[in-house]
Coordinates of C-alpha atoms and ligand atoms in Angstrom, one line a residue:
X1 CA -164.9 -163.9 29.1
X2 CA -161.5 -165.3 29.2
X3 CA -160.3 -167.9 27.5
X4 CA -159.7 -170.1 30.4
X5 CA -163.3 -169.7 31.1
X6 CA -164.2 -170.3 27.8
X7 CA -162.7 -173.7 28.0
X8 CA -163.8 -174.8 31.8
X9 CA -167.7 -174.1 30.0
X10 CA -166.7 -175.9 27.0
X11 CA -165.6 -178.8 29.2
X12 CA -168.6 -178.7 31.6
X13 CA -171.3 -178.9 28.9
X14 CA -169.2 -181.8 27.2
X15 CA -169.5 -183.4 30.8
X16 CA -173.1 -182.8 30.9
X17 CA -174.0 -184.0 27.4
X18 CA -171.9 -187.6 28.1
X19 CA -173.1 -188.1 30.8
X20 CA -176.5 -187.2 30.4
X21 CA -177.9 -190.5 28.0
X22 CA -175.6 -192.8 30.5
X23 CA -177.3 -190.8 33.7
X24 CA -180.7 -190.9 32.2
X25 CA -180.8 -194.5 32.4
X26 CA -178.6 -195.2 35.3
X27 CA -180.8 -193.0 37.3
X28 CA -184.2 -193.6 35.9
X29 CA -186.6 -193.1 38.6
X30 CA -188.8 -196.6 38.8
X31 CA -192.0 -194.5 37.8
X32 CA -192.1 -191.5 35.2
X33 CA -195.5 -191.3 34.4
X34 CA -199.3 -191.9 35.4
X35 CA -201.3 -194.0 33.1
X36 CA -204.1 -191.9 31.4
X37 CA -206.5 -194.5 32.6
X38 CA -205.9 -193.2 36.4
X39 CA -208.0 -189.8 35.1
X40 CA -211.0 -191.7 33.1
X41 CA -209.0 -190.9 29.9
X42 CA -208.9 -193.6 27.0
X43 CA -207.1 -193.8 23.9
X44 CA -209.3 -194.4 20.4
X45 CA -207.5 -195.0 17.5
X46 CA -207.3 -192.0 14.9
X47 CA -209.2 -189.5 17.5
X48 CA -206.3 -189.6 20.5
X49 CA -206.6 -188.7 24.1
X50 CA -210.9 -189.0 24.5
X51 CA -212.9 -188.3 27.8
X52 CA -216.2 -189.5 28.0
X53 CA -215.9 -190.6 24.8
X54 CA -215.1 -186.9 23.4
X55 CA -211.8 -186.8 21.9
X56 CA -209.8 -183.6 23.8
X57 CA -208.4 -182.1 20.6
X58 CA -211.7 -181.5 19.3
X59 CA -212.5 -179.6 22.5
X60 CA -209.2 -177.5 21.1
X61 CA -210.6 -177.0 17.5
X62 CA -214.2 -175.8 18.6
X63 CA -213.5 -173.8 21.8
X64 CA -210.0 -172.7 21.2
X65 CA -206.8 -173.0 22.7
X66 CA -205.4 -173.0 25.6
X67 CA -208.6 -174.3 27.6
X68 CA -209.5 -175.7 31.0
X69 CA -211.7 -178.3 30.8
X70 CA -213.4 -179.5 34.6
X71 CA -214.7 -182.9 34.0
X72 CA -218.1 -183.0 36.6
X73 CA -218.0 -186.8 36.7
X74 CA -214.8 -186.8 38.8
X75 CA -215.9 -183.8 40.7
X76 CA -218.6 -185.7 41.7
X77 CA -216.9 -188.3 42.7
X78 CA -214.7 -186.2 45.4
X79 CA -217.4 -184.7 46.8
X80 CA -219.3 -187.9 47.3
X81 CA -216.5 -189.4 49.0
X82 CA -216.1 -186.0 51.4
X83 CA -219.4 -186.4 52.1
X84 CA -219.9 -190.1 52.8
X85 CA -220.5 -191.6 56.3
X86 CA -217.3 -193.7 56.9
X87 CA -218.6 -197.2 57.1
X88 CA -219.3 -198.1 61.1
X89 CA -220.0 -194.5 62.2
X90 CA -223.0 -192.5 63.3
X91 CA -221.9 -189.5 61.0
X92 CA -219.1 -188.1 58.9
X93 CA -217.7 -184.9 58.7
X94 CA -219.3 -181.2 57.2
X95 CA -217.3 -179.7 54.1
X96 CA -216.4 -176.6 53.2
X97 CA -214.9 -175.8 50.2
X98 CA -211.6 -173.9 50.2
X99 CA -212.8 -170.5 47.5
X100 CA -209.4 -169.4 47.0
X101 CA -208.1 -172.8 45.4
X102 CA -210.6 -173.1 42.1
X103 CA -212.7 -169.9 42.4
X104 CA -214.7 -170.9 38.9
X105 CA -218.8 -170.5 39.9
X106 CA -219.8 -172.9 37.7
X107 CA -217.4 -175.2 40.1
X108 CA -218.9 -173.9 43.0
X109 CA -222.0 -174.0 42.3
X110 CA -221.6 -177.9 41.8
X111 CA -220.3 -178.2 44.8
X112 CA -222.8 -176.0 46.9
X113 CA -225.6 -178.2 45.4
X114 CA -224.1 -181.5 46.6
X115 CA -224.3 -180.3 50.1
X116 CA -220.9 -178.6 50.6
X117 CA -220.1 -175.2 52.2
X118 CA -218.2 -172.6 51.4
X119 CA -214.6 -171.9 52.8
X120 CA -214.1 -168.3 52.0
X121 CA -210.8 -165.9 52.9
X122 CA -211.9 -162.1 52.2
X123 CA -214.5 -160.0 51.7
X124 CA -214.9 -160.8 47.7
X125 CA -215.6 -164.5 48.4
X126 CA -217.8 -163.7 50.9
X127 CA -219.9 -161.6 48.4
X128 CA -219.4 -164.2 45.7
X129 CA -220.7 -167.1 48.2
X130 CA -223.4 -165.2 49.2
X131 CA -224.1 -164.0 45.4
X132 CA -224.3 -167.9 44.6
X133 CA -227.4 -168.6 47.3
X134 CA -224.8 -170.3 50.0
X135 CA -227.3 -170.3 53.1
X136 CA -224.8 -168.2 55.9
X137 CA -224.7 -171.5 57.8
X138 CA -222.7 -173.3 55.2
X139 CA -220.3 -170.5 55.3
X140 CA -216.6 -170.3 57.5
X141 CA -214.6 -167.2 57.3
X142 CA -210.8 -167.8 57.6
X143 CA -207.9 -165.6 56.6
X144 CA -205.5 -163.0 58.0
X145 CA -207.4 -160.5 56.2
X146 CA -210.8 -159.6 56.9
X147 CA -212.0 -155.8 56.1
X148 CA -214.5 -154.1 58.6
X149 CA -217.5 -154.2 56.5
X150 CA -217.2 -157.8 55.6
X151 CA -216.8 -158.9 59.3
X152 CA -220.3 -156.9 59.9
X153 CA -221.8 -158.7 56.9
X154 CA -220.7 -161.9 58.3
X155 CA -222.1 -161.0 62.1
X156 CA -225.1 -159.9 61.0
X157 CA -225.8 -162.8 58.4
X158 CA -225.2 -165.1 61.0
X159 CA -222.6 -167.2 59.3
X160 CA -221.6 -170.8 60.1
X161 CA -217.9 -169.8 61.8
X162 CA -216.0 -166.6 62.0
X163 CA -212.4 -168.1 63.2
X164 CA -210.0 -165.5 63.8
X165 CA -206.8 -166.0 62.3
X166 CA -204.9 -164.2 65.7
X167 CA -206.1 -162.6 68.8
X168 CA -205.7 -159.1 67.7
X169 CA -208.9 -159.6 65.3
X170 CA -211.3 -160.3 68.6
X171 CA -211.4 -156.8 69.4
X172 CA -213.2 -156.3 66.2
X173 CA -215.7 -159.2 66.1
X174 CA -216.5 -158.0 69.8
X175 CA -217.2 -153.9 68.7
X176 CA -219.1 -154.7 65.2
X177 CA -221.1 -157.7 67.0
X178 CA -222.1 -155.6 70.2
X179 CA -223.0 -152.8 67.4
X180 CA -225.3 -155.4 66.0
X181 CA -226.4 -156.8 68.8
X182 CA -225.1 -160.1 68.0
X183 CA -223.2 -162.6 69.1
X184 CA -221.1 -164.5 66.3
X185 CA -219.9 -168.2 66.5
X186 CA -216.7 -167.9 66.6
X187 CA -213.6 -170.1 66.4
X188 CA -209.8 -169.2 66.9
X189 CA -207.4 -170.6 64.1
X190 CA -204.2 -172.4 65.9
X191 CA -201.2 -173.2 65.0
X192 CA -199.2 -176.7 65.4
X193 CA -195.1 -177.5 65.3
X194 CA -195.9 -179.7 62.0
X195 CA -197.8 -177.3 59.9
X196 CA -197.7 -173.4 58.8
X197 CA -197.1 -170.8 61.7
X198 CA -195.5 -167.2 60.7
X199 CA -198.6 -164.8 60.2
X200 CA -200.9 -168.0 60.1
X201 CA -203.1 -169.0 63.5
X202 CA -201.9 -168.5 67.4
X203 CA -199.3 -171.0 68.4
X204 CA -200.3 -173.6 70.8
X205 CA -196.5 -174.0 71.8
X206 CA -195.7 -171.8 74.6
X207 CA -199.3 -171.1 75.9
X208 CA -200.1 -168.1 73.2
X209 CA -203.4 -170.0 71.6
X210 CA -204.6 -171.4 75.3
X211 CA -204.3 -167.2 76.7
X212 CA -206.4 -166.1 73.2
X213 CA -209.0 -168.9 73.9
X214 CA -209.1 -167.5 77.5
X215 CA -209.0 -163.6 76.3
X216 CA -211.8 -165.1 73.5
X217 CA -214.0 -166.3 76.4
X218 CA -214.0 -163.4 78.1
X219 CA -215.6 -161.4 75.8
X220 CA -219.7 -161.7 76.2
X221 CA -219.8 -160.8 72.7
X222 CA -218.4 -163.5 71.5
X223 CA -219.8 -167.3 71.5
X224 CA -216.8 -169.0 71.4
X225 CA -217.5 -172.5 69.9
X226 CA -215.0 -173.7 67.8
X227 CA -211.2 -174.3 66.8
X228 CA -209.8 -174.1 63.2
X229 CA -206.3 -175.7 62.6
X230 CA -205.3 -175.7 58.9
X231 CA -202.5 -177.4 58.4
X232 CA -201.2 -175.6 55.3
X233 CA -198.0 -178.3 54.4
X234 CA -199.6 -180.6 52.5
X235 CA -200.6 -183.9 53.8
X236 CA -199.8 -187.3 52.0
X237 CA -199.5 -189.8 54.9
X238 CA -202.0 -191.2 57.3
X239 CA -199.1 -190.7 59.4
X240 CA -199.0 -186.6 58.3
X241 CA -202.4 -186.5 59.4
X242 CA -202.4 -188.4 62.4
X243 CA -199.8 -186.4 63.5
X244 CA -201.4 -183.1 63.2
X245 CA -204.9 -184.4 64.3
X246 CA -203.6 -185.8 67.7
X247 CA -201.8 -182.1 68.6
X248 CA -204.9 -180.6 68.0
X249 CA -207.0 -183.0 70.0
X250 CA -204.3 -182.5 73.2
X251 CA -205.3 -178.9 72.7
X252 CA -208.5 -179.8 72.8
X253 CA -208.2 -181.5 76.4
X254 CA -206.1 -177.9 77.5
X255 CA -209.0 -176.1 76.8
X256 CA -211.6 -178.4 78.8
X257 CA -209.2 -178.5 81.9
X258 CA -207.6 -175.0 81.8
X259 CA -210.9 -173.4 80.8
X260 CA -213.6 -176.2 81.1
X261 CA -214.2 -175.4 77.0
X262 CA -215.8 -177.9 75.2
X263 CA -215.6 -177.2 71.2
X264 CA -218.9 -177.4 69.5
X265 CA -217.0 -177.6 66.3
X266 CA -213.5 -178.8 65.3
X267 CA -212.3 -177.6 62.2
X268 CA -209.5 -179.7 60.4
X269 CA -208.6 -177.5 57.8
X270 CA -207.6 -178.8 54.9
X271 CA -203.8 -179.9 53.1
X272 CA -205.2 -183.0 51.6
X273 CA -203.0 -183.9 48.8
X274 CA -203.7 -184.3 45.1
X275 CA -203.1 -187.7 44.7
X276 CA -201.3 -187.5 40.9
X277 CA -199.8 -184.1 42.0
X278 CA -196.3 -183.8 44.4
X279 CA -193.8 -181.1 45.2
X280 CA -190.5 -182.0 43.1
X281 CA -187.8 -182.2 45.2
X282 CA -184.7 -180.3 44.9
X283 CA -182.6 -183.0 43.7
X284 CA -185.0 -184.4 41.6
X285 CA -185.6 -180.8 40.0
X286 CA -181.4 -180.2 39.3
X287 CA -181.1 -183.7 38.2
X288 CA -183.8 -182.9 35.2
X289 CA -182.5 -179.5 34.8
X290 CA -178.7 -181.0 34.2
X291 CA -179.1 -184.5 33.2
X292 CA -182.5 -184.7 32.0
X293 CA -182.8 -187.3 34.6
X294 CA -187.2 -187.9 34.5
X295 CA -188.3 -186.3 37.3
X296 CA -190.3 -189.2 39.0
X297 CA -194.0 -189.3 38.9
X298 CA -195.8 -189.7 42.2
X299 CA -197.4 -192.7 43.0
X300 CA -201.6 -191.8 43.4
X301 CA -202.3 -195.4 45.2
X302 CA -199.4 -194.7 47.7
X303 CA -201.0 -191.5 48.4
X304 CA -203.9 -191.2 51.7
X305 CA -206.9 -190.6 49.9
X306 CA -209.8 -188.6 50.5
X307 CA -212.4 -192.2 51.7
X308 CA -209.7 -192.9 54.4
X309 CA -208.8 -189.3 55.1
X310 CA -212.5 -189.0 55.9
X311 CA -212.6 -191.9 58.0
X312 CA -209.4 -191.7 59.8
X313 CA -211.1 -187.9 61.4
X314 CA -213.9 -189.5 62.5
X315 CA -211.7 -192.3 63.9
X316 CA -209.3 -190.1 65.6
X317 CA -212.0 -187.5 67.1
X318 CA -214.0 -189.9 67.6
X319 CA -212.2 -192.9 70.0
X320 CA -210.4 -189.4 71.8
X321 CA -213.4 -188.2 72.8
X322 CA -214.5 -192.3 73.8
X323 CA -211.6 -192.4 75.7
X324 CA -212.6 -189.0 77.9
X325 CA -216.4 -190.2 77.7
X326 CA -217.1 -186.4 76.2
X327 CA -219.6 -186.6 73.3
X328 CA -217.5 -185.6 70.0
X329 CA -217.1 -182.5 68.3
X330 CA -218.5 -181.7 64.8
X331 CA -215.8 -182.3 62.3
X332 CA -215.4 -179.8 59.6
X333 CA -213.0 -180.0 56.5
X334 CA -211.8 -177.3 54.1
X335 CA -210.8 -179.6 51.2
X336 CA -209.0 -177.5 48.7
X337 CA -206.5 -179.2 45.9
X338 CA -207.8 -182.8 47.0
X339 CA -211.5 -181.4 46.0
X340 CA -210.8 -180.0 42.9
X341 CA -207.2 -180.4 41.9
X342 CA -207.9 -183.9 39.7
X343 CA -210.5 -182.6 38.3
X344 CA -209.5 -180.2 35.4
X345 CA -207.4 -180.3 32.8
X346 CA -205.2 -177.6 30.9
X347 CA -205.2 -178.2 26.9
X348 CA -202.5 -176.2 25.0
X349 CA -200.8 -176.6 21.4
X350 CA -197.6 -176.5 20.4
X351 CA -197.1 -173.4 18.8
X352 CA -193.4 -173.5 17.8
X353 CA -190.3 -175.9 17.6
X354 CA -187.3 -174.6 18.2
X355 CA -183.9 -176.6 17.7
X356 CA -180.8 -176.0 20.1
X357 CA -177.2 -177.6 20.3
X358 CA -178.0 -180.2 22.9
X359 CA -182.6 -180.2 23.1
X360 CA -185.4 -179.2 21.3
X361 CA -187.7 -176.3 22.9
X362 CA -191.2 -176.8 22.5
X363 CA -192.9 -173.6 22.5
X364 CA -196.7 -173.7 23.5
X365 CA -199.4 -171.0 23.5
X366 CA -199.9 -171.8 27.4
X367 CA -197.1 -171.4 30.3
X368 CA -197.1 -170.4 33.6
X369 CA -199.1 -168.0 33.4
X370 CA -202.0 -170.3 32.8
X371 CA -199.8 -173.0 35.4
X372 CA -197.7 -171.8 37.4
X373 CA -197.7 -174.8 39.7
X374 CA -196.2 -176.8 37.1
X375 CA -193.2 -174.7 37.8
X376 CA -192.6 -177.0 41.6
X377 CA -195.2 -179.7 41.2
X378 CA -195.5 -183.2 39.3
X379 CA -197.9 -182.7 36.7
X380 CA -198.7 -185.5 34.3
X381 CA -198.5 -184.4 30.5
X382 CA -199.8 -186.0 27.6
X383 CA -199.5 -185.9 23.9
X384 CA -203.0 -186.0 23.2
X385 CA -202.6 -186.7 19.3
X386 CA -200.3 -189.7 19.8
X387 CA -200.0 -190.7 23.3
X388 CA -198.8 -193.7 23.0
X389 CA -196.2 -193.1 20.6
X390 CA -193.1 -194.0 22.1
X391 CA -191.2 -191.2 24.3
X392 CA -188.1 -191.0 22.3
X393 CA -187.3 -187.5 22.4
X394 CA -186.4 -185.0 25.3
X395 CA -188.0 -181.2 24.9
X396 CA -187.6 -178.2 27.2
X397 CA -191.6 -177.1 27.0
X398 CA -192.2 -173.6 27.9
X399 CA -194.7 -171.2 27.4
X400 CA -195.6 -167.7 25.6
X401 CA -194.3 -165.4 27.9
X402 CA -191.3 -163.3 27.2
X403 CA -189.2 -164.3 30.5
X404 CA -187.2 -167.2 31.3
X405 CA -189.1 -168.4 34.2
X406 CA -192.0 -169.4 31.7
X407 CA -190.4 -173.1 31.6
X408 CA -193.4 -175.7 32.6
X409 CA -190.7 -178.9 32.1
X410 CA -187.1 -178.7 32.1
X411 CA -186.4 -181.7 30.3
X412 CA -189.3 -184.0 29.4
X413 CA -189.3 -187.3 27.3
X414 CA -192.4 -186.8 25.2
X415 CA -193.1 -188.5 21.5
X416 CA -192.4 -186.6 18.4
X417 CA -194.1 -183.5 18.3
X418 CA -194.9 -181.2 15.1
X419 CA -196.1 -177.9 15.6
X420 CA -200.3 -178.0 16.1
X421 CA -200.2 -180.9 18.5
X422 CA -202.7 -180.7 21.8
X423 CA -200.7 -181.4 24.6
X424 CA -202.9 -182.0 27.9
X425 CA -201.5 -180.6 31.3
X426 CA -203.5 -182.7 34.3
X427 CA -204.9 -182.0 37.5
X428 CA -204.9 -178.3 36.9
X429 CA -208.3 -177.8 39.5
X430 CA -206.3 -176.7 42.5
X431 CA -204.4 -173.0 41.8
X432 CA -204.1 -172.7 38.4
X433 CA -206.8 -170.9 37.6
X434 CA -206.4 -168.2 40.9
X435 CA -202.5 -168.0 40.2
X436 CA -203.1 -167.5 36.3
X437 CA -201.6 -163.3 35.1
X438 CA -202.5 -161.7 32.2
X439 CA -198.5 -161.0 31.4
X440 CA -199.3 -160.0 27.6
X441 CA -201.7 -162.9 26.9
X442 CA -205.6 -162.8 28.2
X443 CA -207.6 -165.9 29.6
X444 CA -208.5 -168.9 28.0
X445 CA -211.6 -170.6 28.4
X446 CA -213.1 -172.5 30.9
X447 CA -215.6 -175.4 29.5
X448 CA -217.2 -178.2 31.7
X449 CA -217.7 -181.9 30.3
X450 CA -220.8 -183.2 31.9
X451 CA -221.6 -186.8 30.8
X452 CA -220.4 -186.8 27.2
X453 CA -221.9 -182.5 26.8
X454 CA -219.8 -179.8 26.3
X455 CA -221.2 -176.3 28.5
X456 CA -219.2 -173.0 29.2
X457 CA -218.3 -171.9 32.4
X458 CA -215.9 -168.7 31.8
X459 CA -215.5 -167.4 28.5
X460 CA -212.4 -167.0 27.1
X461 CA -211.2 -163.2 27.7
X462 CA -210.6 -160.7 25.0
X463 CA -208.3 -158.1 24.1
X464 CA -211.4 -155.7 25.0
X465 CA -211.7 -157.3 28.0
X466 CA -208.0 -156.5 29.1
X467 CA -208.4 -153.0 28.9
X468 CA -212.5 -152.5 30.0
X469 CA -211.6 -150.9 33.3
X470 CA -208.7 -148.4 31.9
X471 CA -209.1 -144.9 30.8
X472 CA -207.2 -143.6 28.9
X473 CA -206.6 -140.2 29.8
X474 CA -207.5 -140.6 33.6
X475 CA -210.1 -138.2 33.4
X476 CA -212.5 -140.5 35.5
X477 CA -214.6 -138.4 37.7
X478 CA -215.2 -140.3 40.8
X479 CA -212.5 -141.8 42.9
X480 CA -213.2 -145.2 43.4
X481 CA -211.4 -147.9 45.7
X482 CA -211.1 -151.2 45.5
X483 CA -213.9 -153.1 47.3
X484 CA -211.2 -155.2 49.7
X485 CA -210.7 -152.2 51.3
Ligands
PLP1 C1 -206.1 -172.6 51.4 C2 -206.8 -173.1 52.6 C3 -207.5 -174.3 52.5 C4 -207.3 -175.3 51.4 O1 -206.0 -175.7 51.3 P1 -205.6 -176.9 50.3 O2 -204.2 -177.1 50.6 O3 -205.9 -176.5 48.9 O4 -206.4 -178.1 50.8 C5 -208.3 -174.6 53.6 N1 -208.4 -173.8 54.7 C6 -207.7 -172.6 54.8 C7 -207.8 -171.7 56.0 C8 -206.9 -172.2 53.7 O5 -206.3 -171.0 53.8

């Protein structure tokens, strides 16, 4: 490096260190943090961060560390308010749980015995729905990827929905199901200008979902009773959702006059926010990373929640199909993060502090490879030992793994930590578990807390477990492929 470089580096981290304490505060976003009250957590003098009256760091000390922890009370609570009639209607909506967002069968199996379906995306979640006693009317098949035998399964188990994700699947549910001598419900997934397009659903823009509908219909194969629209950008707004619900409803009215279809089944999708959980925003993000500006904390009441997300589908479908004097659709939702997401929590310690010129790294025994949406989303963390110890220091916390890109907060204020402290990541019940790798480090634990009582759900994986399919010298006998296939 030159020396002129030298200095223009010298001179920019001077900047960036001046600045920084005068930024910090100039800049402070108004909020920075969730109270722990907004989860059910309290604080009990000498025992920390407790939930139901269990203090989290003795979860730590008897199951190990890291650990995700799904506390049933809260799941509960979702799926009661999913389920509930909105006040003032004849009927609510019929839920289907996204698979792919918390795939943990102790979850499931919650879920499944309060009523809701299963929202499933390949041939293994099939299997696994089916392997947990989900009746095939509670199940809906999404997903650009669906293998030949599963699709047969599903046909000839008469499932709830079989949406294809693009016209070029039809062809297929019309061989298998004439093979079968059946004739599947089937829905087409679209696409609308506010949510995810590319490989995802037929557009309705430009005619292409209205000409699948009418190459749909002609099959005899096929009976052709729903629509599925899943937004995929997240929704936060009533407005968000408005928006997308009132495309979907004109498509609705193209295919009773174009066609004369009238949908037995609308299916929503789902996008439903995590209250306590948002996308950091670019400038938010280099703000931390340079100034160790707080990135600002979401805030959960501002946020549409799942009672009036309910309610406003009803409300929508509903008055539209008033207005046409058609009798309404069925409504179903595929809740994912707004099911599960505030509903489990990640414990880790703090394995290792490590000092630098202008920060202090804390180094804990999770990262992303236990949380990778930490990486782009707000999530709340807590000191569980002392939580509310004044913030009064700034720490770069990243995880185990041997890369750079294992940073879970840039710059966060946090109180004093020592090495051993439980640190509690929240609302880790929507992808953390399905995005977790096992980049040099295995599994941790899974436990539930069910009214003050600790059960398993997953084990936490061993070394043995790592290397259980492996052999060594390749001398296996059989080929065998993977099941997807
Ligand atoms: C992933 C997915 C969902 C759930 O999405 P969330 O954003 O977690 O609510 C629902 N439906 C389909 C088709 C999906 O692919």
């Amino acid at each position: 490096m030159s020396l002129k470089n030298r200095l223009v580096g010298t001179a920019k981290r001077q900047m960036k260190q001046t600045l920084r304490p005068v930024l910090q505060r100039a800049m402070a976003p108004k909020r920075t943090e969730i109270p722990a009250s907004y989860w059910g957590l309290e604080q009990r003098p000498g025992q920390g961060l407790c939930l139901e009256g269990v203090p989290l760091k003795a979860l730590v000390e008897r199951w190990g560390s890291p650990l995700h922890v799904v506390h049933m009370a809260a799941l509960r609570r979702n799926v009661e308010r999913f389920l509930a009639v909105p006040q003032g209607r004849a009927g609510g909506c019929e839920v289907f749980y996204s698979y792919k967002t918390n795939p943990i069968p102790g979850v499931l199996s919650v879920l499944h015995g309060m009523g809701v379906g299963a929202e499933i995306i390949s041939a293994y979640e099939l299997w696994l729905a089916l392997k947990l006693g989900v009746a095939p009317e509670r199940i809906v098949y999404n997903g650009p990827v669906k293998s030949e035998a599963s699709v047969r399964e599903a046909i000839s188990r008469g499932i709830q929905l079989l949406a294809a994700n693009h016209a070029e699947e039809l062809g297929t549910f019309a061989r298998i199901a004439a093979e079968l001598g059946k004739r599947p419900r089937v829905a087409l997934r679209v696409s609308t200008d506010s949510g995810w397009a590319a490989q995802f659903g037929t557009p309705i823009a430009g005619g292409a979902a209205l000409r699948a509908y009418a190459q749909a219909r002609a099959s005899s194969h096929l009976d052709v009773v729903g629509l599925h629209a899943h937004r995929g950008a997240t929704i936060r707004t009533e407005g968000e959702f408005t928006g997308f619900v009132e495309a979907v409803l004109a498509f609705t009215d193209t295919l009773h006059q174009e066609l004369g279809l009238d949908l037995e089944v609308l299916d929503l999708g789902g996008s439903l926010c995590t209250p306590s959980v948002e996308h950091i925003a670019e400038r938010d993000w280099r703000l931390n990373l340079t100034f160790f500006r707080d990135v600002p904390a979401p805030d959960p009441d501002g946020a549409l929640g799942i009672s009036r997300y309910v309610a406003l589908a009803v409300e929508l479908v509903e008055s539209h199909y008033a207005r046409r004097g058609r009798q309404r659709p069925r409504i179903f939702l595929e809740p994912g993060r707004a099911m599960t997401g505030d509903t489990q929590l990640l414990l880790g310690r703090v394995h290792t502090l490590k000092q630098g010129d202008d920060r202090t790294w804390a180094v804990l025994d999770a990262g992303v490879n236990h949380a990778e949406c930490v990486r782009n989303e707000y999530h709340q963390l807590f000191h569980v030992d002392r939580p509310d110890a004044p913030a009064s220091r700034v720490y770069t916390v990243v995880g185990p793994i041997c890369t750079p890109g294992d940073t879970l907060y840039h710059a966060k204020r946090l109180p004093e930590l020592t090495e051993g402290d439980t640190l509690a990541i929240m609302d880790a019940g929507a992808y953390f578990v399905p995005f977790a790798t096992s980049f040099s480090y295995p599994q941790p634990a899974i436990i539930a807390l069910d009214d003050g009582k600790e059960r398993l759900l997953r084990r936490a994986e061993t070394f043995e477990d790592q290397i259980a399919l492996d052999t060594v010298t390749g001398a296996a006998a059989t080929p065998s492929k993977t099941e997807a296939a």
